[in-house]
Tab-separated table of C-alpha atoms in Angstrom:
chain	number	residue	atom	x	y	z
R	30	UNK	CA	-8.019	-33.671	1.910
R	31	UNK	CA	-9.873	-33.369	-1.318
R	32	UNK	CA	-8.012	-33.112	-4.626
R	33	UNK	CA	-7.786	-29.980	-6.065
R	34	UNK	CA	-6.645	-27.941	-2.212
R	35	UNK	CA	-2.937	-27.392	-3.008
R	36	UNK	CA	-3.138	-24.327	-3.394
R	37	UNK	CA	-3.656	-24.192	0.706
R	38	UNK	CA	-1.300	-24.208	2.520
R	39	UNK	CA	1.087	-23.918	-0.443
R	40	UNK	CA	3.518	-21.255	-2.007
R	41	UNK	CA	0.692	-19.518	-3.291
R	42	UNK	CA	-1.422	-19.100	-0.343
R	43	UNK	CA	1.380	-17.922	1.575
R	44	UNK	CA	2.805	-15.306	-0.672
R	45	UNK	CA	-1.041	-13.497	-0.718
R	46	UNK	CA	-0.830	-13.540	2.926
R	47	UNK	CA	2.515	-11.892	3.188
R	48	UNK	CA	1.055	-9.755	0.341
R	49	UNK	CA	-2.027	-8.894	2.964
R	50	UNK	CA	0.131	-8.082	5.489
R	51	UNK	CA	2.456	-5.836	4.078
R	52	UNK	CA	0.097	-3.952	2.115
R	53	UNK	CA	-1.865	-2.965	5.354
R	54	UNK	CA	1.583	-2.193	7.322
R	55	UNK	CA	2.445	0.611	4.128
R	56	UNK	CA	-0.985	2.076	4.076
R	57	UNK	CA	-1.232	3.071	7.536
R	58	UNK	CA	2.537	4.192	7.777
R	59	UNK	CA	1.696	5.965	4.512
R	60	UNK	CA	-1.126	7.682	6.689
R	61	UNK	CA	1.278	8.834	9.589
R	62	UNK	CA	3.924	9.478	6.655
R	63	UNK	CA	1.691	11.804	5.199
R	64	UNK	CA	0.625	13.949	8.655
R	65	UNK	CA	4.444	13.983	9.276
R	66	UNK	CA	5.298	15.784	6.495
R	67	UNK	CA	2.188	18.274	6.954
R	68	UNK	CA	4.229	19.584	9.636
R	69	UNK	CA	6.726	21.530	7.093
R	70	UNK	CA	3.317	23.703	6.649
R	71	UNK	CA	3.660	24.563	10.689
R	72	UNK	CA	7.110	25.053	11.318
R	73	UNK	CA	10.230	24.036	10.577
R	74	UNK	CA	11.219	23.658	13.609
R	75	UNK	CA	8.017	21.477	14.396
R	76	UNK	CA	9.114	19.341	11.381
R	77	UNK	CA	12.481	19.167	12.236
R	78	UNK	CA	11.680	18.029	16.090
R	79	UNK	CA	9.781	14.732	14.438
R	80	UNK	CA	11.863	13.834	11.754
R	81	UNK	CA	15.181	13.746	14.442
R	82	UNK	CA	13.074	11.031	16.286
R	83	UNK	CA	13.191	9.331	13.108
R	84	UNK	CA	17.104	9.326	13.223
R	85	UNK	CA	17.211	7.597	16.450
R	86	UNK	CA	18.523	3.626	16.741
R	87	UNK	CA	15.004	2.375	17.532
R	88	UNK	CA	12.998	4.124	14.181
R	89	UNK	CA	15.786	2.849	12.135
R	90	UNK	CA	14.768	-0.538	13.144
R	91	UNK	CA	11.130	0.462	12.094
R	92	UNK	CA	12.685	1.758	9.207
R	93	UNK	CA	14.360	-1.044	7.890
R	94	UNK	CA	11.125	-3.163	8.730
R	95	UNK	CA	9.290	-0.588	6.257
R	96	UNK	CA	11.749	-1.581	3.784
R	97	UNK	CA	11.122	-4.615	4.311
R	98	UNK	CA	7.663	-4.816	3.769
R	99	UNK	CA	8.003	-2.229	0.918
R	100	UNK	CA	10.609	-4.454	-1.045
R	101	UNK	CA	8.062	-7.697	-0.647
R	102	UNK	CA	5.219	-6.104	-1.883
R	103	UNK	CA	6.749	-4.559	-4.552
R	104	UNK	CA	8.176	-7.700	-6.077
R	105	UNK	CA	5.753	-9.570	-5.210
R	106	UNK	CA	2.936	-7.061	-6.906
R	107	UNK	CA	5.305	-7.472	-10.024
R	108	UNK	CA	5.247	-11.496	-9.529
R	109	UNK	CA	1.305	-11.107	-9.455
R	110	UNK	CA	1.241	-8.589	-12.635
R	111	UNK	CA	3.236	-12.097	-14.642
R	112	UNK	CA	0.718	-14.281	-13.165
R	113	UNK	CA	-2.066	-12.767	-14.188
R	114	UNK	CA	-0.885	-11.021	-17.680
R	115	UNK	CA	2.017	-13.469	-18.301
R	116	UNK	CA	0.360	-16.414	-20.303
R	117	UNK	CA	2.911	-18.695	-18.699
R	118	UNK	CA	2.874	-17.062	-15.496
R	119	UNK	CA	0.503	-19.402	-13.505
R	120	UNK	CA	3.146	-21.968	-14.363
R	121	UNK	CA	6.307	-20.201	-12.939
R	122	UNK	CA	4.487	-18.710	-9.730
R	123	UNK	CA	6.733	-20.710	-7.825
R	124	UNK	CA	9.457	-20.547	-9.022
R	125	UNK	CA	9.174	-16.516	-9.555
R	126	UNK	CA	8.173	-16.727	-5.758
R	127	UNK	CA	11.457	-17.589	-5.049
R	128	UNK	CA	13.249	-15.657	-7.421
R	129	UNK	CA	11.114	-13.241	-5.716
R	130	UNK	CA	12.649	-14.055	-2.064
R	131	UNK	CA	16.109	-14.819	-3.200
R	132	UNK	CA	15.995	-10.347	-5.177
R	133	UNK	CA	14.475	-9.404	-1.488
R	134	UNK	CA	17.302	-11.360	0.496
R	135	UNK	CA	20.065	-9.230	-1.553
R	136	UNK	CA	18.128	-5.974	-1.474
R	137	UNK	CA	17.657	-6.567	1.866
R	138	UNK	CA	21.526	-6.834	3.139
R	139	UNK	CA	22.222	-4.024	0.638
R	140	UNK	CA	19.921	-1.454	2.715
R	141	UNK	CA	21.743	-3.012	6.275
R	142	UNK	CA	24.395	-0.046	5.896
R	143	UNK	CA	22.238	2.394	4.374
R	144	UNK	CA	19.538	2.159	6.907
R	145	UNK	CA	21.023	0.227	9.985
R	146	UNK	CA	24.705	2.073	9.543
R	147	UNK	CA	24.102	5.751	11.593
R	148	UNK	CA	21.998	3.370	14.163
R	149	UNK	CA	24.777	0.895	14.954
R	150	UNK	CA	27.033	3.878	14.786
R	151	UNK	CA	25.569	5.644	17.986
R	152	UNK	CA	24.744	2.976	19.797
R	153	UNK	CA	27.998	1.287	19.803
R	154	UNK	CA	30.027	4.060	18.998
R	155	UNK	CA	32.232	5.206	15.600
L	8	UNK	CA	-30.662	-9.011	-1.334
L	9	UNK	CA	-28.868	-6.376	0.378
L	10	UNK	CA	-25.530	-6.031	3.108
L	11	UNK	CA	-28.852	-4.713	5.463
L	12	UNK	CA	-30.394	-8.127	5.248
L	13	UNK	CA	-27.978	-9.814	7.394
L	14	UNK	CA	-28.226	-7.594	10.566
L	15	UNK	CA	-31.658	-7.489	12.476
L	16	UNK	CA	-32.880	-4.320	13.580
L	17	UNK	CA	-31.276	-5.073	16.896
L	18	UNK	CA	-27.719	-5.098	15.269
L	19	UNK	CA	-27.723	-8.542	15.611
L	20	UNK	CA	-26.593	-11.647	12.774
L	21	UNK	CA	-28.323	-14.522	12.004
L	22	UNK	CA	-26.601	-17.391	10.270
L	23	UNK	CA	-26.687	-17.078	6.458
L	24	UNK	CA	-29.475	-19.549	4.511
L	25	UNK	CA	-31.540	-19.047	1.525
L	26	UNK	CA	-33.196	-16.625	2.951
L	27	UNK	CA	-30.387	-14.644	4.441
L	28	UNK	CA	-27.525	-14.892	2.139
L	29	UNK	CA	-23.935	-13.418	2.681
L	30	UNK	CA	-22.895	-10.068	1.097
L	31	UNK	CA	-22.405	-10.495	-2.193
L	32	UNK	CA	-19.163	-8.611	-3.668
L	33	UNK	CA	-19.620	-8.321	-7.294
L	34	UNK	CA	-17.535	-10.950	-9.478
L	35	UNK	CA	-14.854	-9.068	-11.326
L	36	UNK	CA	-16.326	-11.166	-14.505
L	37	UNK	CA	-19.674	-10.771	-13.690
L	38	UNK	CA	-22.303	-10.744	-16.686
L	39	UNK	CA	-26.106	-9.726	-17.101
L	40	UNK	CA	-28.425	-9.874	-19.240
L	41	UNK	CA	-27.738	-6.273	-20.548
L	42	UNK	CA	-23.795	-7.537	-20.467
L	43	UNK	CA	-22.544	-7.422	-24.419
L	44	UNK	CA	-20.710	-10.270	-25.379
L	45	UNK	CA	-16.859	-8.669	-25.939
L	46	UNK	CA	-15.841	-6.323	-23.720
L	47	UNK	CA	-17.169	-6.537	-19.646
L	48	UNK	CA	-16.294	-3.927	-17.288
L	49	UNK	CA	-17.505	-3.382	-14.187
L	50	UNK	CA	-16.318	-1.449	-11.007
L	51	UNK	CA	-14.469	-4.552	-9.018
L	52	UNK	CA	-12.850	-4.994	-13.007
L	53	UNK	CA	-11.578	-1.334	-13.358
L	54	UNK	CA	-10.183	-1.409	-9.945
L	55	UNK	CA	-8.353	-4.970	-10.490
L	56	UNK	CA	-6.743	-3.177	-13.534
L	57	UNK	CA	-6.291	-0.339	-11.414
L	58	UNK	CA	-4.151	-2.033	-8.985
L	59	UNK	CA	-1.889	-3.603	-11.091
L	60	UNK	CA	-0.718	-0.698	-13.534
L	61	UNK	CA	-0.707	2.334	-10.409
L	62	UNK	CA	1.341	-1.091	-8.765
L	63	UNK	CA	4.074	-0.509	-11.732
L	64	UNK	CA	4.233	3.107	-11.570
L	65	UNK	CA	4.344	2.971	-7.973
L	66	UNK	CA	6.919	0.099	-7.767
L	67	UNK	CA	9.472	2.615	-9.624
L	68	UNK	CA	8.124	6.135	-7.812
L	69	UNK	CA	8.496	4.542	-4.472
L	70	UNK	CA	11.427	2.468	-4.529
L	71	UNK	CA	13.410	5.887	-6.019
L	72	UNK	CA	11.931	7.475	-3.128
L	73	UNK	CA	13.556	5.570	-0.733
L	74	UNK	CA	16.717	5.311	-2.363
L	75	UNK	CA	17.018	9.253	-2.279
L	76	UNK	CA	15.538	9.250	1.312
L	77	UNK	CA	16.967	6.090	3.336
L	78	UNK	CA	19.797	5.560	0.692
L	79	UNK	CA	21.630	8.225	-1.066
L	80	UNK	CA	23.800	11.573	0.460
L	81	UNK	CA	23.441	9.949	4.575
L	82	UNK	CA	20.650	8.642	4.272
L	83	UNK	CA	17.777	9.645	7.070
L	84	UNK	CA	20.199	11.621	8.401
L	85	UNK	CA	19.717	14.330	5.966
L	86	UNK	CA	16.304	14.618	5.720
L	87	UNK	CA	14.708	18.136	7.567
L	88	UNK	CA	12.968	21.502	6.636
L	89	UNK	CA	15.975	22.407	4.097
L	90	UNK	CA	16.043	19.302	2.081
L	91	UNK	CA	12.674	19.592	1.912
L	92	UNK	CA	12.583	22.613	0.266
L	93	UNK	CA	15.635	21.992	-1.651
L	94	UNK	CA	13.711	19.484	-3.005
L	95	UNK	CA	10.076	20.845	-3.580
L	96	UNK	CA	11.559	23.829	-5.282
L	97	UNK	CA	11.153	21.907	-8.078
L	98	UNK	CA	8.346	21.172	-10.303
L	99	UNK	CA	9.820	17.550	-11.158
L	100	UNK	CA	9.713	16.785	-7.301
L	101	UNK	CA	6.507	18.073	-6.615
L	102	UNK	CA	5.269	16.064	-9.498
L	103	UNK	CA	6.855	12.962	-8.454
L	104	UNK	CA	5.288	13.212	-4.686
L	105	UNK	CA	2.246	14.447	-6.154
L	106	UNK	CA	1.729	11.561	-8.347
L	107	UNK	CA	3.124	9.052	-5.873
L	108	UNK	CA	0.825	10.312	-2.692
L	109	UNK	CA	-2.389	9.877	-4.813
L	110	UNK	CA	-1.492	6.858	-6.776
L	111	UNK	CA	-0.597	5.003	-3.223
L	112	UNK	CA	-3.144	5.974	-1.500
L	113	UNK	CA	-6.104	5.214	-4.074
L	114	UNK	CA	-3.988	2.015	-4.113
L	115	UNK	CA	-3.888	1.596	-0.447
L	116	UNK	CA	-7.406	2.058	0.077
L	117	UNK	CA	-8.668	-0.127	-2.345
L	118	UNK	CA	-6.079	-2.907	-0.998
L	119	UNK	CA	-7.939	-1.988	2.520
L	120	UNK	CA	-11.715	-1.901	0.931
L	121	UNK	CA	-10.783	-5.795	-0.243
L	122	UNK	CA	-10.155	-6.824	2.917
L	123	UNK	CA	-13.000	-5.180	4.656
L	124	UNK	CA	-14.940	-6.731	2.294
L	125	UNK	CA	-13.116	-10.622	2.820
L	126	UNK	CA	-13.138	-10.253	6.699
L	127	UNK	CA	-16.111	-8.248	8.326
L	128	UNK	CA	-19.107	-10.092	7.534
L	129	UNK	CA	-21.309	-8.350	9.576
L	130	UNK	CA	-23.481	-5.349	7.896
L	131	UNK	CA	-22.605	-2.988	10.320
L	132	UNK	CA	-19.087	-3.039	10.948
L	133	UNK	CA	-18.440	-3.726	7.186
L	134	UNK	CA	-20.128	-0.537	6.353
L	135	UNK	CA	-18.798	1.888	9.526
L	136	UNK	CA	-14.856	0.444	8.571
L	137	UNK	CA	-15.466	1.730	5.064
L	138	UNK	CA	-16.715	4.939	5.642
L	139	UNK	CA	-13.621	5.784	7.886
L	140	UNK	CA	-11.551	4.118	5.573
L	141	UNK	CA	-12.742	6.588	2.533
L	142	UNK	CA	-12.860	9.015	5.615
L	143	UNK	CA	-8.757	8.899	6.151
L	144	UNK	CA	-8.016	8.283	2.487
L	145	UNK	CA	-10.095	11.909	1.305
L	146	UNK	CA	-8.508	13.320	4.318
L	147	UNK	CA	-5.141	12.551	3.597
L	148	UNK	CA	-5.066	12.794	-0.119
L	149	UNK	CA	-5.997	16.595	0.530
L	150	UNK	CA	-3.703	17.320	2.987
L	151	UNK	CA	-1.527	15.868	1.466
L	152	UNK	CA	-1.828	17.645	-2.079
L	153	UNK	CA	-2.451	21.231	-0.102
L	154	UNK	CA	1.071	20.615	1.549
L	155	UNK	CA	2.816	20.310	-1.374
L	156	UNK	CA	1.242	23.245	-3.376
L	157	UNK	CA	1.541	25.957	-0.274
L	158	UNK	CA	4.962	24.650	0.442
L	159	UNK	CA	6.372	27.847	1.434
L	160	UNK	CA	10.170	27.632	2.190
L	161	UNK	CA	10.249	30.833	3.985
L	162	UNK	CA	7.417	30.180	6.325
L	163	UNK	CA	10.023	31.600	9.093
């Protein structure tokens, strides 16, 4: 491999990827998020009747995927904002990477009850 | 050279050479003869910029919007016609989902229009996946903005 490639394959690489991915997973739930919500100009009833399938165990899964993907890119986008504004950024995007990963992994069992709690609670009974 | 120059009348694409070169997606940096020497703005510039400060404000309007929605008072389980209204009735609200629904989208498109432009090298389908791209975006950004400003909480 030439010199000067580390950058595939690497930290860096990866973390745009993940950045990619999430990004296009928001916009189009943004998209449905958006047509959902146009319902409270039909009905409320009509509005109501989608937003209880969004209660149910198997959404709340979805849901807490959306998080997720929401919490990456948004600490992420912050990590990229240092990199590119920070003049010591490109130095630390490692390291913030992980700092990064490490805020998402807390965030990420903090929403478990919040998000996951009324799920586990009908399926396996409270 | 133009995106045309890359698709033969038949739809088809012939391999890129001298003659045929790739799209060309204007360098964020990029300078002409015109270009003064301090300040250089272009399009692909202002919408770098773009990304990164609607990313800040949007980093704080969304992640407060799922804390009140996924998070706070039960979580999903609250959420219906009545807390909608509860909440649109006021002006603070509206603002915040105002704001938040056009900055995300504008920022969700142009996260889309970069990877159109990275992935579909082909004239054709580069050009169709854009226009329904801005297609959806206009779309939603206006239903979007009606539905909040004819919320009507007493529609029944």
């Amino acid at each position: 491999m030439p010199a000067g490639t580390l950058y595939r394959g690497r930290e860096g690489m990866w973390s745009w990827v993940a950045h990619r991915v999430t990004g296009v997973l928001i916009f189009f739930f943004l998209f449905v998020h958006v047509l959902d919500t146009a319902l409270v100009r039909v009905s409320p009833e009509a509005y109501d009747d989608v937003v209880a399938t969004y209660k149910t165990p198997l959404v709340a899964v979805l849901e807490y995927g959306l998080v997720a993907a929401i919490l990456f890119h948004a600490l992420n986008g912050l990590r990229v904002i240092a990199v590119d504004f920070w003049a010591k950024g490109p130095r630390y995007q490692k390291q913030m990477l992980w700092t990064v990963l490490g805020l998402w992994i807390v965030l990420m069992v903090g929403a478990i009850y919040p998000v996951l709690g009324h799920a586990a609670r009908e399926v396996f009974g409270s | 050279m133009t995106d045309e120059a890359t698709t033969t009348a038949a739809g088809e694409t012939r391999g890129y050479s001298v003659d045929n070169p790739a799209p060309v997606i204007e360098a964020p940096r990029a300078r002409r003869a015109k270009t003064p020497r301090a300040p250089r703005m272009n399009f692909e510039m202002l919408g770098w910029l773009f990304m990164r400060l609607s990313g800040i404000v949007l980093v704080v309007l969304v992640l407060g919007h799922l804390l009140i929605q996924l998070v706070l008072d039960g979580g999903v389980s609250k959420i219906g016609f009545a807390f909608v209204a509860g909440r649109w009735a006021s002006p603070f609200w509206q603002a915040w989902d105002l704001i938040m629904l056009w900055l995300a989208m504008l920022h969700g498109a142009n996260g889309l229009r970069t990877i159109i432009n990275d992935y579909a090298e082909r004239a054709n389908p580069r050009f169709w996946l854009k226009m329904l791209l801005y297609t959806a975006t206009v779309f939603t950004v206006l239903l979007g903005t009606l539905v909040i400003f004819t919320f009507d909480p007493n529609i029944r």
